[in-house]
Amino acid sequence: MSTHTSGLAIETADLVKTFGETRAVDGVDLAVPAGTVYGVLGPNGAGKTTTVKMLATLLRPDGGEAHVFGHDVVREADEVRGRVSLTGQYASVDEDLTGTENLVLLARLLGHHKKTARDRAAQLLEAFGLTDAAAKQVKHYSGGMRRRIDIAASILNTPDLLFLDEPTTGLDPRSRNQVWDIVRAVVGQGTTVLLTTQYLDEADQLASRIAVIDRGKVIAEGTKGELKASVGAGSVHLRLRDAEQRPLASEVLTRALGAAVQAEPDPVALTARLGTAASDDTAAEQAARALTELSRAGVTVDNFALGQPSLDEVFLALTGHDTRTTDDTDDTKDEVAA
């Protein structure tokens, strides 16, 4: 791999990390354009956090290469650290200090003079909607407030590259939306963001390109549109009148469409992917044929919709399981074991 390619914030080639006999990261190749949000999507244990820690120089790779803005993460670790910031899955601020005290302390450690540190802390607290809580100890913050102050701490000095490792885990929808707005604002100021997440809607909302990682390997990469197009022209979403007819409906749809049919949590709902080569017209024809076959089989459909595949369907099609799957390759377990 060349030492630097113009326009890329991150380049990796065959990146590997092992813990004992487990290959937590197994030959990962990434090319992350500067000035964008790049999503790394996968379940717990896929190798996302381990990859981030290697890129942030917190773990040494066991194989392959990685460069951040042209700097090798092993040979030029100090140069990399000077250009990046990391917000992990759990708040790294001191819960016994107030919001202001945390930011001022960290700013001082980063070399700011006392007045500059206080001014920067006040600026970020206001920008992140935390001014009213500035004098409160962080242990009294809500989950969303903790995530916001954690991200604020990460950009006291505006980094060229910000690693956000599952930043909205455990947050309510309102807090997640607030964090998403902050991410968009950070990128708007020129910072590149590498976002790891197991939430498909988060990747859909924020990332311009997405790498799907599973069991330590990148199994697909592209824009949202490219990933969705890779698994089919669209999906048929059905709601049946009678839940007892769902097995029959699934059988009829499988035969009519020649595609996998997914039973939804709603006991009367089904989703079926359409063919990968279908145009919009062909997709509509496939859907019409499916409805006709269901009617002939005596299955009553109360609601019908034809739509583009979701990232949930993309991930399921690529991996055979959803993003909630966990197994023994969990990053945290591997690192403790090491």
XYZ file of C-alpha atoms in Angstrom:
338
model
C 0.000 0.000 0.000
C 1.277 3.486 -0.821
C 2.058 5.793 2.080
C -0.780 8.157 1.214
C -3.509 8.592 -1.341
C -4.831 12.119 -1.794
C -8.339 12.588 -0.452
C -8.307 9.651 1.953
C -8.309 10.031 5.729
C -7.816 6.309 6.422
C -6.267 3.520 4.367
C -5.877 -0.037 5.600
C -4.680 -3.150 3.814
C -5.162 -6.678 5.195
C -5.336 -5.369 8.780
C -5.223 -8.173 11.373
C -5.535 -8.390 15.152
C -5.584 -11.621 17.110
C -6.334 -12.396 20.755
C -5.104 -15.865 21.542
C -6.602 -18.123 18.885
C -9.297 -15.590 17.934
C -8.827 -13.358 14.882
C -10.905 -10.388 16.028
C -9.920 -8.456 12.881
C -9.234 -10.686 9.909
C -7.785 -8.852 6.908
C -9.747 -5.586 6.892
C -9.326 -3.208 3.933
C -10.720 0.325 4.273
C -10.488 3.525 2.225
C -12.181 6.402 4.051
C -12.613 9.692 2.127
C -11.671 12.813 4.075
C -14.443 15.165 5.175
C -17.176 12.514 5.318
C -18.979 10.241 7.769
C -17.870 6.687 7.068
C -19.940 3.990 8.742
C -18.604 0.652 9.954
C -21.684 -1.476 10.491
C -21.808 -4.782 12.299
C -23.065 -6.688 15.354
C -21.392 -6.866 18.743
C -18.240 -8.909 18.388
C -17.735 -8.151 14.689
C -14.363 -6.478 15.257
C -15.428 -2.836 14.975
C -13.968 -1.572 18.260
C -10.719 -3.491 17.779
C -10.320 -1.917 14.327
C -10.880 1.568 15.760
C -8.357 0.995 18.546
C -5.704 -0.010 16.022
C -6.407 3.057 13.880
C -6.244 5.271 16.982
C -2.873 3.684 17.962
C -4.293 2.123 21.136
C -3.640 -1.423 19.881
C -0.770 -2.624 17.712
C -1.816 -4.567 14.599
C -0.597 -8.136 14.253
C -0.602 -7.916 10.466
C -1.283 -5.652 7.529
C -0.933 -1.889 7.306
C -2.920 1.171 8.338
C -2.358 4.838 7.547
C -4.177 7.906 8.872
C -3.682 10.947 6.628
C -0.616 9.192 5.238
C 0.946 8.397 8.633
C 1.627 4.780 9.558
C -0.217 3.962 12.803
C 2.755 1.980 14.125
C 5.844 3.827 12.893
C 4.304 7.318 13.113
C 1.959 6.895 16.076
C 2.651 10.353 17.530
C 1.725 12.060 14.257
C -1.508 10.052 14.111
C -2.422 10.911 17.712
C -1.961 14.594 16.957
C -4.703 14.455 14.330
C -7.341 12.161 15.833
C -9.770 11.960 18.734
C -11.737 9.000 20.051
C -15.082 8.750 21.797
C -15.687 5.198 22.960
C -18.840 3.341 23.885
C -18.789 4.615 27.469
C -18.370 8.144 28.824
C -14.733 8.939 29.574
C -15.344 12.080 31.630
C -15.072 12.217 35.451
C -18.528 11.739 36.951
C -17.592 13.555 40.174
C -16.717 16.748 38.304
C -19.176 19.202 36.801
C -19.568 19.624 33.069
C -17.500 22.796 33.141
C -14.818 21.278 35.364
C -14.423 18.286 33.055
C -13.985 20.368 29.920
C -11.691 22.926 31.571
C -9.491 20.162 33.018
C -9.165 18.409 29.661
C -8.543 21.686 27.832
C -5.752 22.531 30.273
C -4.221 19.078 29.723
C -4.312 19.808 25.997
C -2.259 22.945 26.562
C -4.858 25.731 26.683
C -4.300 28.642 29.064
C -6.808 28.961 31.917
C -8.966 31.679 30.331
C -8.899 30.014 26.918
C -9.875 26.699 28.524
C -12.869 28.240 30.296
C -13.957 30.074 27.138
C -13.730 26.893 25.055
C -15.625 24.896 27.683
C -18.428 27.496 27.787
C -18.578 27.550 23.981
C -18.983 23.782 23.725
C -21.476 23.537 26.583
C -23.650 26.090 24.818
C -23.276 24.438 21.410
C -24.268 21.056 22.856
C -27.218 22.379 24.856
C -25.571 21.780 28.228
C -25.241 25.316 29.605
C -28.008 24.791 32.179
C -26.218 21.657 33.425
C -22.712 23.143 33.360
C -22.470 23.382 37.168
C -23.934 19.923 37.824
C -21.824 16.840 38.479
C -21.788 14.567 35.446
C -23.080 11.656 37.550
C -26.417 13.492 37.620
C -26.585 13.797 33.805
C -28.941 11.705 31.701
C -27.489 9.197 29.238
C -27.935 11.599 26.341
C -26.243 14.431 28.226
C -23.290 12.182 29.070
C -22.804 11.271 25.436
C -22.960 14.924 24.404
C -20.354 16.041 26.932
C -18.172 13.073 25.988
C -18.231 14.168 22.337
C -17.627 17.782 23.420
C -14.515 16.606 25.260
C -13.350 14.890 22.065
C -13.397 18.104 20.046
C -11.899 20.565 22.528
C -9.145 20.713 19.942
C -10.912 20.195 16.621
C -9.509 16.894 15.293
C -8.950 16.067 11.645
C -10.435 12.637 12.329
C -12.974 11.732 15.018
C -13.629 8.089 15.901
C -17.138 7.602 17.273
C -17.453 4.054 18.578
C -21.161 3.252 18.957
C -21.935 6.750 20.301
C -25.688 6.247 20.780
C -25.752 2.838 22.465
C -28.526 2.793 25.066
C -29.878 6.260 24.263
C -33.532 7.155 23.815
C -34.688 8.359 20.349
C -34.557 12.065 21.267
C -30.993 11.809 22.592
C -29.922 9.810 19.541
C -31.239 12.549 17.254
C -29.305 15.149 19.255
C -26.082 13.173 18.877
C -26.751 12.801 15.137
C -27.123 16.570 14.817
C -23.789 17.025 16.595
C -22.089 14.579 14.221
C -23.433 16.470 11.203
C -22.192 19.761 12.679
C -18.712 18.332 13.327
C -18.436 17.086 9.739
C -19.697 20.457 8.512
C -16.589 22.004 10.065
C -14.309 19.724 8.045
C -13.682 16.826 10.431
C -13.780 13.279 9.079
C -15.873 10.913 11.224
C -15.465 7.156 11.360
C -18.652 5.887 12.987
C -19.029 2.333 14.235
C -22.563 1.219 14.924
C -24.857 -1.785 15.170
C -27.863 0.446 14.470
C -28.850 0.237 10.818
C -30.915 3.418 10.918
C -27.914 5.315 12.323
C -25.706 4.270 9.412
C -28.552 5.099 7.022
C -28.975 8.579 8.521
C -25.342 9.641 8.804
C -22.904 7.725 6.631
C -22.111 8.549 3.011
C -20.301 5.213 2.633
C -20.656 2.063 4.731
C -18.452 -0.960 5.332
C -20.372 -3.994 6.567
C -18.152 -6.035 8.890
C -18.913 -9.477 10.274
C -16.639 -11.845 12.182
C -13.639 -9.610 11.612
C -14.029 -9.292 7.835
C -15.431 -6.561 5.579
C -18.097 -8.406 3.605
C -19.494 -5.440 1.647
C -18.709 -1.761 1.104
C -20.327 1.104 -0.748
C -22.900 3.862 -0.584
C -26.290 3.141 0.975
C -27.815 2.954 -2.501
C -25.172 0.531 -3.753
C -25.573 -1.775 -0.769
C -29.345 -1.791 -1.072
C -29.216 -2.411 -4.824
C -26.879 -5.364 -4.246
C -29.592 -7.440 -2.586
C -32.539 -6.692 -4.842
C -34.677 -4.137 -6.609
C -37.058 -3.813 -3.714
C -39.187 -5.567 -1.150
C -42.822 -6.514 -0.789
C -44.266 -5.782 2.658
C -47.547 -7.519 3.503
C -49.999 -7.525 6.386
C -52.417 -10.438 6.418
C -55.909 -10.494 7.862
C -55.345 -13.832 9.598
C -52.094 -14.706 11.394
C -52.845 -18.413 10.906
C -52.440 -17.930 7.158
C -48.850 -16.693 7.461
C -47.161 -20.086 6.837
C -49.252 -20.561 3.687
C -48.586 -16.990 2.550
C -44.848 -17.483 3.061
C -44.919 -20.650 0.958
C -46.877 -18.946 -1.845
C -44.581 -15.897 -1.876
C -41.449 -18.055 -1.957
C -42.810 -19.947 -4.951
C -44.116 -16.847 -6.778
C -41.056 -14.647 -6.261
C -38.260 -17.165 -5.984
C -36.931 -15.159 -3.044
C -36.468 -15.495 0.700
C -39.457 -14.491 2.807
C -38.930 -12.982 6.262
C -41.478 -13.258 9.069
C -41.691 -9.934 10.917
C -42.250 -9.549 14.696
C -45.846 -8.573 13.912
C -47.590 -11.988 13.618
C -49.531 -10.925 10.506
C -46.584 -9.308 8.675
C -44.236 -10.690 6.013
C -41.452 -9.186 3.902
C -40.085 -10.670 0.679
C -37.170 -9.431 -1.431
C -37.600 -9.013 -5.156
C -35.101 -10.050 -7.820
C -31.744 -8.287 -8.060
C -32.035 -7.616 -11.786
C -35.515 -6.142 -11.679
C -36.266 -2.616 -12.839
C -39.036 -0.642 -11.102
C -41.571 -1.895 -13.660
C -40.429 -5.469 -13.305
C -40.575 -5.174 -9.516
C -44.184 -3.993 -9.769
C -44.998 -6.907 -12.058
C -43.424 -9.361 -9.618
C -45.434 -7.872 -6.780
C -48.673 -8.035 -8.780
C -48.002 -11.692 -9.611
C -47.412 -12.447 -5.943
C -50.719 -10.817 -4.941
C -52.545 -12.811 -7.602
C -51.061 -16.075 -6.340
C -51.972 -15.213 -2.757
C -55.554 -14.519 -3.791
C -55.758 -17.845 -5.645
C -54.503 -19.604 -2.527
C -57.258 -17.983 -0.461
C -54.908 -15.714 1.534
C -56.460 -12.346 2.418
C -54.052 -9.379 2.343
C -55.115 -6.310 4.333
C -52.150 -4.103 3.499
C -49.499 -4.152 0.791
C -46.451 -1.969 0.085
C -43.587 -2.077 -2.404
C -40.378 -0.435 -1.235
C -36.593 -0.241 -1.503
C -34.663 -2.743 0.608
C -33.735 -1.508 4.065
C -30.257 -1.807 5.526
C -31.735 -4.454 7.843
C -32.519 -6.579 4.793
C -29.090 -5.868 3.318
C -27.342 -7.049 6.472
C -29.534 -10.121 6.798
C -28.941 -11.030 3.151
C -25.167 -10.607 3.466
C -24.627 -12.366 6.784
C -27.607 -14.614 7.402
C -28.253 -12.950 10.774
C -29.152 -9.528 12.137
C -26.943 -6.916 13.824
C -27.976 -7.979 17.330
C -26.087 -11.276 17.036
C -23.301 -11.809 19.559
C -20.728 -14.553 19.786
C -17.351 -15.382 21.268
C -15.555 -12.827 19.076
C -16.851 -9.965 21.221
C -14.176 -7.257 21.166
C -14.246 -6.578 24.895
C -13.921 -10.236 25.825
C -10.991 -10.655 23.461
C -9.127 -7.692 24.869
C -9.650 -8.795 28.461
C -8.480 -12.274 27.557
C -5.358 -10.827 25.988
